[in-house]
């Protein structure tokens, strides 16, 4: 099997201008490559272990589930609507020999049902704030069964995060079952 570092080099990617790539059409967020440091923040905040199934909805190139599988031995699930990103991620999964651990789906996030995430114990997403309310229905069952949800940049309006971690100019929000038990009473 290839070493993680042999495949996952920041330098192998196109130049990162720091700006997201807006994909016209079905995107719920612009594609912005998640840095290795941010991926590790997500995994640490969620306390990912080999016992977890780490889902990433709107996964782009699936760095979070791939990282969780390669570094922690967790299973991973990535959902992305852009076929070229899924193909890119699938190539990386194959190259790294992680096919038994990481599953990728090219699907419209707004069309999937909560059962699709039924095995996930951790879910990560970085979507535009106007779409977060639309995915609460997918994530409520994850939280109800004791799972963890991590958002980057923007919080849910209806739920209190269990923990907020600021790293530089970025915020990461952790949600747990406690977030459901203490909802925001006036989300506006």
JSON list of C-alpha atoms in Angstrom, two decimals:
[
{"chain": "A", "resi": 1, "resn": "UNK", "atom": "CA", "xyz": [0.00, 0.00, 0.00]},
{"chain": "A", "resi": 2, "resn": "UNK", "atom": "CA", "xyz": [1.20, 3.52, -0.73]},
{"chain": "A", "resi": 3, "resn": "UNK", "atom": "CA", "xyz": [2.10, 5.78, 2.14]},
{"chain": "A", "resi": 4, "resn": "UNK", "atom": "CA", "xyz": [-0.41, 8.52, 2.87]},
{"chain": "A", "resi": 5, "resn": "UNK", "atom": "CA", "xyz": [2.18, 11.26, 2.25]},
{"chain": "A", "resi": 6, "resn": "UNK", "atom": "CA", "xyz": [3.05, 9.84, -1.19]},
{"chain": "A", "resi": 7, "resn": "UNK", "atom": "CA", "xyz": [-0.43, 10.54, -2.49]},
{"chain": "A", "resi": 8, "resn": "UNK", "atom": "CA", "xyz": [-1.62, 13.42, -0.39]},
{"chain": "A", "resi": 9, "resn": "UNK", "atom": "CA", "xyz": [0.81, 16.20, -1.16]},
{"chain": "A", "resi": 10, "resn": "UNK", "atom": "CA", "xyz": [-0.44, 19.77, -1.19]},
{"chain": "A", "resi": 11, "resn": "UNK", "atom": "CA", "xyz": [1.96, 20.38, -4.08]},
{"chain": "A", "resi": 12, "resn": "UNK", "atom": "CA", "xyz": [0.26, 17.82, -6.31]},
{"chain": "A", "resi": 13, "resn": "UNK", "atom": "CA", "xyz": [-2.85, 19.97, -6.52]},
{"chain": "A", "resi": 14, "resn": "UNK", "atom": "CA", "xyz": [-3.37, 23.02, -8.67]},
{"chain": "A", "resi": 15, "resn": "UNK", "atom": "CA", "xyz": [-2.28, 26.27, -7.10]},
{"chain": "A", "resi": 16, "resn": "UNK", "atom": "CA", "xyz": [-4.52, 27.21, -4.19]},
{"chain": "A", "resi": 17, "resn": "UNK", "atom": "CA", "xyz": [-5.40, 30.86, -4.62]},
{"chain": "A", "resi": 18, "resn": "UNK", "atom": "CA", "xyz": [-7.31, 30.88, -1.34]},
{"chain": "A", "resi": 19, "resn": "UNK", "atom": "CA", "xyz": [-10.50, 31.59, -3.27]},
{"chain": "A", "resi": 20, "resn": "UNK", "atom": "CA", "xyz": [-13.30, 29.06, -3.76]},
{"chain": "A", "resi": 21, "resn": "UNK", "atom": "CA", "xyz": [-14.22, 27.80, -7.23]},
{"chain": "A", "resi": 22, "resn": "UNK", "atom": "CA", "xyz": [-17.86, 28.53, -7.90]},
{"chain": "A", "resi": 23, "resn": "UNK", "atom": "CA", "xyz": [-19.51, 25.78, -9.90]},
{"chain": "A", "resi": 24, "resn": "UNK", "atom": "CA", "xyz": [-22.63, 27.04, -11.64]},
{"chain": "A", "resi": 25, "resn": "UNK", "atom": "CA", "xyz": [-25.80, 25.05, -11.27]},
{"chain": "A", "resi": 26, "resn": "UNK", "atom": "CA", "xyz": [-26.34, 22.52, -8.54]},
{"chain": "A", "resi": 27, "resn": "UNK", "atom": "CA", "xyz": [-23.66, 23.51, -6.06]},
{"chain": "A", "resi": 28, "resn": "UNK", "atom": "CA", "xyz": [-24.68, 24.25, -2.48]},
{"chain": "A", "resi": 29, "resn": "UNK", "atom": "CA", "xyz": [-21.21, 25.68, -1.86]},
{"chain": "A", "resi": 30, "resn": "UNK", "atom": "CA", "xyz": [-18.22, 26.62, -3.97]},
{"chain": "A", "resi": 31, "resn": "UNK", "atom": "CA", "xyz": [-15.49, 24.01, -4.19]},
{"chain": "A", "resi": 32, "resn": "UNK", "atom": "CA", "xyz": [-12.62, 25.03, -1.94]},
{"chain": "A", "resi": 33, "resn": "UNK", "atom": "CA", "xyz": [-9.97, 22.47, -1.19]},
{"chain": "A", "resi": 34, "resn": "UNK", "atom": "CA", "xyz": [-9.87, 21.82, 2.56]},
{"chain": "A", "resi": 35, "resn": "UNK", "atom": "CA", "xyz": [-6.35, 22.12, 3.92]},
{"chain": "A", "resi": 36, "resn": "UNK", "atom": "CA", "xyz": [-4.74, 19.21, 5.72]},
{"chain": "A", "resi": 37, "resn": "UNK", "atom": "CA", "xyz": [-4.70, 21.30, 8.91]},
{"chain": "A", "resi": 38, "resn": "UNK", "atom": "CA", "xyz": [-8.45, 21.93, 8.66]},
{"chain": "A", "resi": 39, "resn": "UNK", "atom": "CA", "xyz": [-9.17, 18.26, 7.97]},
{"chain": "A", "resi": 40, "resn": "UNK", "atom": "CA", "xyz": [-7.19, 17.32, 11.06]},
{"chain": "A", "resi": 41, "resn": "UNK", "atom": "CA", "xyz": [-9.11, 19.97, 13.10]},
{"chain": "A", "resi": 42, "resn": "UNK", "atom": "CA", "xyz": [-12.39, 18.37, 12.01]},
{"chain": "A", "resi": 43, "resn": "UNK", "atom": "CA", "xyz": [-11.20, 14.89, 12.98]},
{"chain": "A", "resi": 44, "resn": "UNK", "atom": "CA", "xyz": [-9.81, 16.04, 16.32]},
{"chain": "A", "resi": 45, "resn": "UNK", "atom": "CA", "xyz": [-12.91, 18.07, 17.19]},
{"chain": "A", "resi": 46, "resn": "UNK", "atom": "CA", "xyz": [-15.14, 15.08, 16.39]},
{"chain": "A", "resi": 47, "resn": "UNK", "atom": "CA", "xyz": [-12.73, 12.70, 18.17]},
{"chain": "A", "resi": 48, "resn": "UNK", "atom": "CA", "xyz": [-12.63, 10.34, 15.18]},
{"chain": "A", "resi": 49, "resn": "UNK", "atom": "CA", "xyz": [-11.52, 6.76, 15.86]},
{"chain": "A", "resi": 50, "resn": "UNK", "atom": "CA", "xyz": [-11.36, 3.52, 13.89]},
{"chain": "A", "resi": 51, "resn": "UNK", "atom": "CA", "xyz": [-14.86, 2.74, 15.20]},
{"chain": "A", "resi": 52, "resn": "UNK", "atom": "CA", "xyz": [-16.38, 5.68, 13.28]},
{"chain": "A", "resi": 53, "resn": "UNK", "atom": "CA", "xyz": [-18.04, 6.06, 9.92]},
{"chain": "A", "resi": 54, "resn": "UNK", "atom": "CA", "xyz": [-17.16, 9.60, 8.80]},
{"chain": "A", "resi": 55, "resn": "UNK", "atom": "CA", "xyz": [-19.54, 11.14, 6.29]},
{"chain": "A", "resi": 56, "resn": "UNK", "atom": "CA", "xyz": [-18.88, 14.31, 4.32]},
{"chain": "A", "resi": 57, "resn": "UNK", "atom": "CA", "xyz": [-21.89, 15.79, 2.57]},
{"chain": "A", "resi": 58, "resn": "UNK", "atom": "CA", "xyz": [-20.86, 18.05, -0.26]},
{"chain": "A", "resi": 59, "resn": "UNK", "atom": "CA", "xyz": [-17.45, 16.39, 0.00]},
{"chain": "A", "resi": 60, "resn": "UNK", "atom": "CA", "xyz": [-15.67, 17.97, -2.98]},
{"chain": "A", "resi": 61, "resn": "UNK", "atom": "CA", "xyz": [-12.53, 15.88, -3.41]},
{"chain": "A", "resi": 62, "resn": "UNK", "atom": "CA", "xyz": [-13.41, 13.85, -0.27]},
{"chain": "A", "resi": 63, "resn": "UNK", "atom": "CA", "xyz": [-10.43, 14.86, 1.82]},
{"chain": "A", "resi": 64, "resn": "UNK", "atom": "CA", "xyz": [-12.24, 14.37, 5.14]},
{"chain": "A", "resi": 65, "resn": "UNK", "atom": "CA", "xyz": [-13.38, 10.74, 4.64]},
{"chain": "A", "resi": 66, "resn": "UNK", "atom": "CA", "xyz": [-10.08, 9.83, 2.95]},
{"chain": "A", "resi": 67, "resn": "UNK", "atom": "CA", "xyz": [-8.06, 11.39, 5.78]},
{"chain": "A", "resi": 68, "resn": "UNK", "atom": "CA", "xyz": [-10.22, 9.71, 8.42]},
{"chain": "A", "resi": 69, "resn": "UNK", "atom": "CA", "xyz": [-9.69, 6.33, 6.74]},
{"chain": "A", "resi": 70, "resn": "UNK", "atom": "CA", "xyz": [-5.95, 6.72, 6.14]},
{"chain": "A", "resi": 71, "resn": "UNK", "atom": "CA", "xyz": [-5.02, 8.32, 9.45]},
{"chain": "A", "resi": 72, "resn": "UNK", "atom": "CA", "xyz": [-7.54, 6.82, 11.89]},
{"chain": "A", "resi": 73, "resn": "UNK", "atom": "CA", "xyz": [-8.73, 3.63, 10.18]},
{"chain": "A", "resi": 74, "resn": "UNK", "atom": "CA", "xyz": [-12.33, 4.91, 10.15]},
{"chain": "A", "resi": 75, "resn": "UNK", "atom": "CA", "xyz": [-14.75, 4.10, 7.38]},
{"chain": "A", "resi": 76, "resn": "UNK", "atom": "CA", "xyz": [-15.70, 7.04, 5.16]},
{"chain": "A", "resi": 77, "resn": "UNK", "atom": "CA", "xyz": [-18.62, 8.15, 3.02]},
{"chain": "A", "resi": 78, "resn": "UNK", "atom": "CA", "xyz": [-18.44, 11.10, 0.64]},
{"chain": "A", "resi": 79, "resn": "UNK", "atom": "CA", "xyz": [-21.43, 12.60, -1.18]},
{"chain": "A", "resi": 80, "resn": "UNK", "atom": "CA", "xyz": [-20.82, 15.12, -3.97]},
{"chain": "A", "resi": 81, "resn": "UNK", "atom": "CA", "xyz": [-22.93, 16.29, -6.90]},
{"chain": "A", "resi": 82, "resn": "UNK", "atom": "CA", "xyz": [-20.01, 17.22, -9.16]},
{"chain": "A", "resi": 83, "resn": "UNK", "atom": "CA", "xyz": [-18.96, 14.09, -11.06]},
{"chain": "A", "resi": 84, "resn": "UNK", "atom": "CA", "xyz": [-15.43, 15.30, -11.82]},
{"chain": "A", "resi": 85, "resn": "UNK", "atom": "CA", "xyz": [-14.75, 15.73, -8.10]},
{"chain": "A", "resi": 86, "resn": "UNK", "atom": "CA", "xyz": [-16.06, 12.25, -7.30]},
{"chain": "A", "resi": 87, "resn": "UNK", "atom": "CA", "xyz": [-13.86, 10.79, -10.05]},
{"chain": "A", "resi": 88, "resn": "UNK", "atom": "CA", "xyz": [-10.83, 12.64, -8.69]},
{"chain": "A", "resi": 89, "resn": "UNK", "atom": "CA", "xyz": [-11.53, 11.38, -5.17]},
{"chain": "A", "resi": 90, "resn": "UNK", "atom": "CA", "xyz": [-12.16, 7.81, -6.39]},
{"chain": "A", "resi": 91, "resn": "UNK", "atom": "CA", "xyz": [-8.74, 7.86, -8.06]},
{"chain": "A", "resi": 92, "resn": "UNK", "atom": "CA", "xyz": [-7.12, 8.92, -4.81]},
{"chain": "A", "resi": 93, "resn": "UNK", "atom": "CA", "xyz": [-9.02, 6.24, -2.85]},
{"chain": "A", "resi": 94, "resn": "UNK", "atom": "CA", "xyz": [-7.83, 3.58, -5.30]},
{"chain": "A", "resi": 95, "resn": "UNK", "atom": "CA", "xyz": [-4.25, 4.87, -5.29]},
{"chain": "A", "resi": 96, "resn": "UNK", "atom": "CA", "xyz": [-4.15, 4.76, -1.51]},
{"chain": "A", "resi": 97, "resn": "UNK", "atom": "CA", "xyz": [-5.69, 1.29, -1.29]},
{"chain": "A", "resi": 98, "resn": "UNK", "atom": "CA", "xyz": [-8.65, 2.54, 0.75]},
{"chain": "A", "resi": 99, "resn": "UNK", "atom": "CA", "xyz": [-11.43, 1.03, -1.34]},
{"chain": "A", "resi": 100, "resn": "UNK", "atom": "CA", "xyz": [-12.57, -1.19, 1.54]},
{"chain": "A", "resi": 101, "resn": "UNK", "atom": "CA", "xyz": [-12.97, 1.81, 3.83]},
{"chain": "A", "resi": 102, "resn": "UNK", "atom": "CA", "xyz": [-14.16, 4.75, 1.68]},
{"chain": "A", "resi": 103, "resn": "UNK", "atom": "CA", "xyz": [-17.36, 4.86, -0.35]},
{"chain": "A", "resi": 104, "resn": "UNK", "atom": "CA", "xyz": [-18.12, 7.79, -2.68]},
{"chain": "A", "resi": 105, "resn": "UNK", "atom": "CA", "xyz": [-21.47, 8.72, -4.17]},
{"chain": "A", "resi": 106, "resn": "UNK", "atom": "CA", "xyz": [-22.24, 11.21, -6.93]},
{"chain": "A", "resi": 107, "resn": "UNK", "atom": "CA", "xyz": [-25.65, 12.42, -5.75]},
{"chain": "A", "resi": 108, "resn": "UNK", "atom": "CA", "xyz": [-27.68, 15.53, -5.14]},
{"chain": "A", "resi": 109, "resn": "UNK", "atom": "CA", "xyz": [-27.53, 16.16, -1.41]},
{"chain": "A", "resi": 110, "resn": "UNK", "atom": "CA", "xyz": [-31.02, 17.63, -1.39]},
{"chain": "A", "resi": 111, "resn": "UNK", "atom": "CA", "xyz": [-32.44, 14.40, -2.87]},
{"chain": "A", "resi": 112, "resn": "UNK", "atom": "CA", "xyz": [-30.98, 11.91, -0.39]},
{"chain": "A", "resi": 113, "resn": "UNK", "atom": "CA", "xyz": [-32.88, 10.62, 2.61]},
{"chain": "A", "resi": 114, "resn": "UNK", "atom": "CA", "xyz": [-31.70, 10.47, 6.22]},
{"chain": "A", "resi": 115, "resn": "UNK", "atom": "CA", "xyz": [-31.34, 6.67, 5.95]},
{"chain": "A", "resi": 116, "resn": "UNK", "atom": "CA", "xyz": [-28.42, 7.26, 3.57]},
{"chain": "A", "resi": 117, "resn": "UNK", "atom": "CA", "xyz": [-26.37, 8.46, 6.55]},
{"chain": "A", "resi": 118, "resn": "UNK", "atom": "CA", "xyz": [-27.63, 5.79, 8.97]},
{"chain": "A", "resi": 119, "resn": "UNK", "atom": "CA", "xyz": [-24.19, 4.26, 9.50]},
{"chain": "A", "resi": 120, "resn": "UNK", "atom": "CA", "xyz": [-22.44, 7.60, 9.98]},
{"chain": "A", "resi": 121, "resn": "UNK", "atom": "CA", "xyz": [-21.26, 8.43, 13.49]},
{"chain": "A", "resi": 122, "resn": "UNK", "atom": "CA", "xyz": [-19.54, 11.65, 12.36]},
{"chain": "A", "resi": 123, "resn": "UNK", "atom": "CA", "xyz": [-20.70, 13.98, 9.58]},
{"chain": "A", "resi": 124, "resn": "UNK", "atom": "CA", "xyz": [-18.81, 16.99, 8.27]},
{"chain": "A", "resi": 125, "resn": "UNK", "atom": "CA", "xyz": [-20.09, 19.67, 5.94]},
{"chain": "A", "resi": 126, "resn": "UNK", "atom": "CA", "xyz": [-19.08, 23.04, 4.64]},
{"chain": "A", "resi": 127, "resn": "UNK", "atom": "CA", "xyz": [-22.06, 24.50, 2.82]},
{"chain": "A", "resi": 128, "resn": "UNK", "atom": "CA", "xyz": [-23.33, 28.00, 2.29]},
{"chain": "A", "resi": 129, "resn": "UNK", "atom": "CA", "xyz": [-25.41, 29.16, 5.28]},
{"chain": "A", "resi": 130, "resn": "UNK", "atom": "CA", "xyz": [-28.64, 29.43, 3.30]},
{"chain": "A", "resi": 131, "resn": "UNK", "atom": "CA", "xyz": [-28.60, 25.66, 2.71]},
{"chain": "A", "resi": 132, "resn": "UNK", "atom": "CA", "xyz": [-27.86, 24.51, 6.26]},
{"chain": "A", "resi": 133, "resn": "UNK", "atom": "CA", "xyz": [-31.52, 24.51, 7.27]},
{"chain": "A", "resi": 134, "resn": "UNK", "atom": "CA", "xyz": [-32.29, 22.16, 4.39]},
{"chain": "A", "resi": 135, "resn": "UNK", "atom": "CA", "xyz": [-29.92, 19.48, 5.67]},
{"chain": "A", "resi": 136, "resn": "UNK", "atom": "CA", "xyz": [-31.02, 19.47, 9.31]},
{"chain": "A", "resi": 137, "resn": "UNK", "atom": "CA", "xyz": [-33.46, 16.67, 8.45]},
{"chain": "A", "resi": 138, "resn": "UNK", "atom": "CA", "xyz": [-30.50, 14.52, 7.37]},
{"chain": "A", "resi": 139, "resn": "UNK", "atom": "CA", "xyz": [-28.44, 15.24, 10.45]},
{"chain": "A", "resi": 140, "resn": "UNK", "atom": "CA", "xyz": [-31.06, 15.07, 13.21]},
{"chain": "A", "resi": 141, "resn": "UNK", "atom": "CA", "xyz": [-31.05, 11.22, 13.25]},
{"chain": "A", "resi": 142, "resn": "UNK", "atom": "CA", "xyz": [-27.23, 11.20, 13.38]},
{"chain": "A", "resi": 143, "resn": "UNK", "atom": "CA", "xyz": [-27.31, 13.40, 16.49]},
{"chain": "A", "resi": 144, "resn": "UNK", "atom": "CA", "xyz": [-30.24, 11.54, 18.06]},
{"chain": "A", "resi": 145, "resn": "UNK", "atom": "CA", "xyz": [-28.26, 8.28, 18.02]},
{"chain": "A", "resi": 146, "resn": "UNK", "atom": "CA", "xyz": [-25.21, 9.93, 19.61]},
{"chain": "A", "resi": 147, "resn": "UNK", "atom": "CA", "xyz": [-23.25, 10.93, 16.51]},
{"chain": "A", "resi": 148, "resn": "UNK", "atom": "CA", "xyz": [-21.29, 14.12, 15.98]},
{"chain": "A", "resi": 149, "resn": "UNK", "atom": "CA", "xyz": [-21.66, 16.79, 13.30]},
{"chain": "A", "resi": 150, "resn": "UNK", "atom": "CA", "xyz": [-18.96, 19.32, 12.46]},
{"chain": "A", "resi": 151, "resn": "UNK", "atom": "CA", "xyz": [-19.59, 22.44, 10.39]},
{"chain": "A", "resi": 152, "resn": "UNK", "atom": "CA", "xyz": [-16.96, 24.80, 9.05]},
{"chain": "A", "resi": 153, "resn": "UNK", "atom": "CA", "xyz": [-17.50, 28.59, 8.90]},
{"chain": "A", "resi": 154, "resn": "UNK", "atom": "CA", "xyz": [-21.21, 28.88, 9.62]},
{"chain": "A", "resi": 155, "resn": "UNK", "atom": "CA", "xyz": [-23.34, 27.42, 12.45]},
{"chain": "A", "resi": 156, "resn": "UNK", "atom": "CA", "xyz": [-26.84, 26.02, 12.29]},
{"chain": "A", "resi": 157, "resn": "UNK", "atom": "CA", "xyz": [-29.46, 28.61, 13.20]},
{"chain": "A", "resi": 158, "resn": "UNK", "atom": "CA", "xyz": [-31.66, 26.23, 15.22]},
{"chain": "A", "resi": 159, "resn": "UNK", "atom": "CA", "xyz": [-29.07, 24.30, 17.22]},
{"chain": "A", "resi": 160, "resn": "UNK", "atom": "CA", "xyz": [-26.50, 25.39, 19.79]},
{"chain": "A", "resi": 161, "resn": "UNK", "atom": "CA", "xyz": [-23.06, 23.95, 19.10]},
{"chain": "A", "resi": 162, "resn": "UNK", "atom": "CA", "xyz": [-21.60, 21.82, 21.87]},
{"chain": "A", "resi": 163, "resn": "UNK", "atom": "CA", "xyz": [-18.18, 23.28, 21.13]},
{"chain": "A", "resi": 164, "resn": "UNK", "atom": "CA", "xyz": [-16.80, 26.05, 18.92]},
{"chain": "A", "resi": 165, "resn": "UNK", "atom": "CA", "xyz": [-13.16, 26.07, 17.90]},
{"chain": "A", "resi": 166, "resn": "UNK", "atom": "CA", "xyz": [-11.61, 29.07, 16.21]},
{"chain": "A", "resi": 167, "resn": "UNK", "atom": "CA", "xyz": [-8.40, 28.53, 14.28]},
{"chain": "A", "resi": 168, "resn": "UNK", "atom": "CA", "xyz": [-7.07, 31.69, 12.66]},
{"chain": "A", "resi": 169, "resn": "UNK", "atom": "CA", "xyz": [-10.00, 33.18, 10.77]},
{"chain": "A", "resi": 170, "resn": "UNK", "atom": "CA", "xyz": [-11.98, 29.91, 10.64]},
{"chain": "A", "resi": 171, "resn": "UNK", "atom": "CA", "xyz": [-14.61, 28.56, 13.01]},
{"chain": "A", "resi": 172, "resn": "UNK", "atom": "CA", "xyz": [-15.50, 24.92, 13.46]},
{"chain": "A", "resi": 173, "resn": "UNK", "atom": "CA", "xyz": [-18.78, 24.01, 15.16]},
{"chain": "A", "resi": 174, "resn": "UNK", "atom": "CA", "xyz": [-19.35, 20.66, 16.87]},
{"chain": "A", "resi": 175, "resn": "UNK", "atom": "CA", "xyz": [-22.90, 19.44, 17.37]},
{"chain": "A", "resi": 176, "resn": "UNK", "atom": "CA", "xyz": [-23.93, 16.49, 19.52]},
{"chain": "A", "resi": 177, "resn": "UNK", "atom": "CA", "xyz": [-27.14, 15.09, 20.97]},
{"chain": "A", "resi": 178, "resn": "UNK", "atom": "CA", "xyz": [-27.01, 17.91, 23.54]},
{"chain": "A", "resi": 179, "resn": "UNK", "atom": "CA", "xyz": [-27.46, 20.39, 20.68]},
{"chain": "A", "resi": 180, "resn": "UNK", "atom": "CA", "xyz": [-30.92, 18.94, 20.01]},
{"chain": "A", "resi": 181, "resn": "UNK", "atom": "CA", "xyz": [-31.92, 19.15, 23.67]},
{"chain": "A", "resi": 182, "resn": "UNK", "atom": "CA", "xyz": [-31.12, 22.87, 23.84]},
{"chain": "A", "resi": 183, "resn": "UNK", "atom": "CA", "xyz": [-32.46, 24.37, 20.59]},
{"chain": "A", "resi": 184, "resn": "UNK", "atom": "CA", "xyz": [-32.15, 28.04, 19.74]},
{"chain": "A", "resi": 185, "resn": "UNK", "atom": "CA", "xyz": [-35.55, 29.55, 20.57]},
{"chain": "A", "resi": 186, "resn": "UNK", "atom": "CA", "xyz": [-35.35, 32.48, 18.14]},
{"chain": "A", "resi": 187, "resn": "UNK", "atom": "CA", "xyz": [-33.17, 31.43, 15.20]},
{"chain": "A", "resi": 188, "resn": "UNK", "atom": "CA", "xyz": [-33.36, 34.83, 13.54]}
]
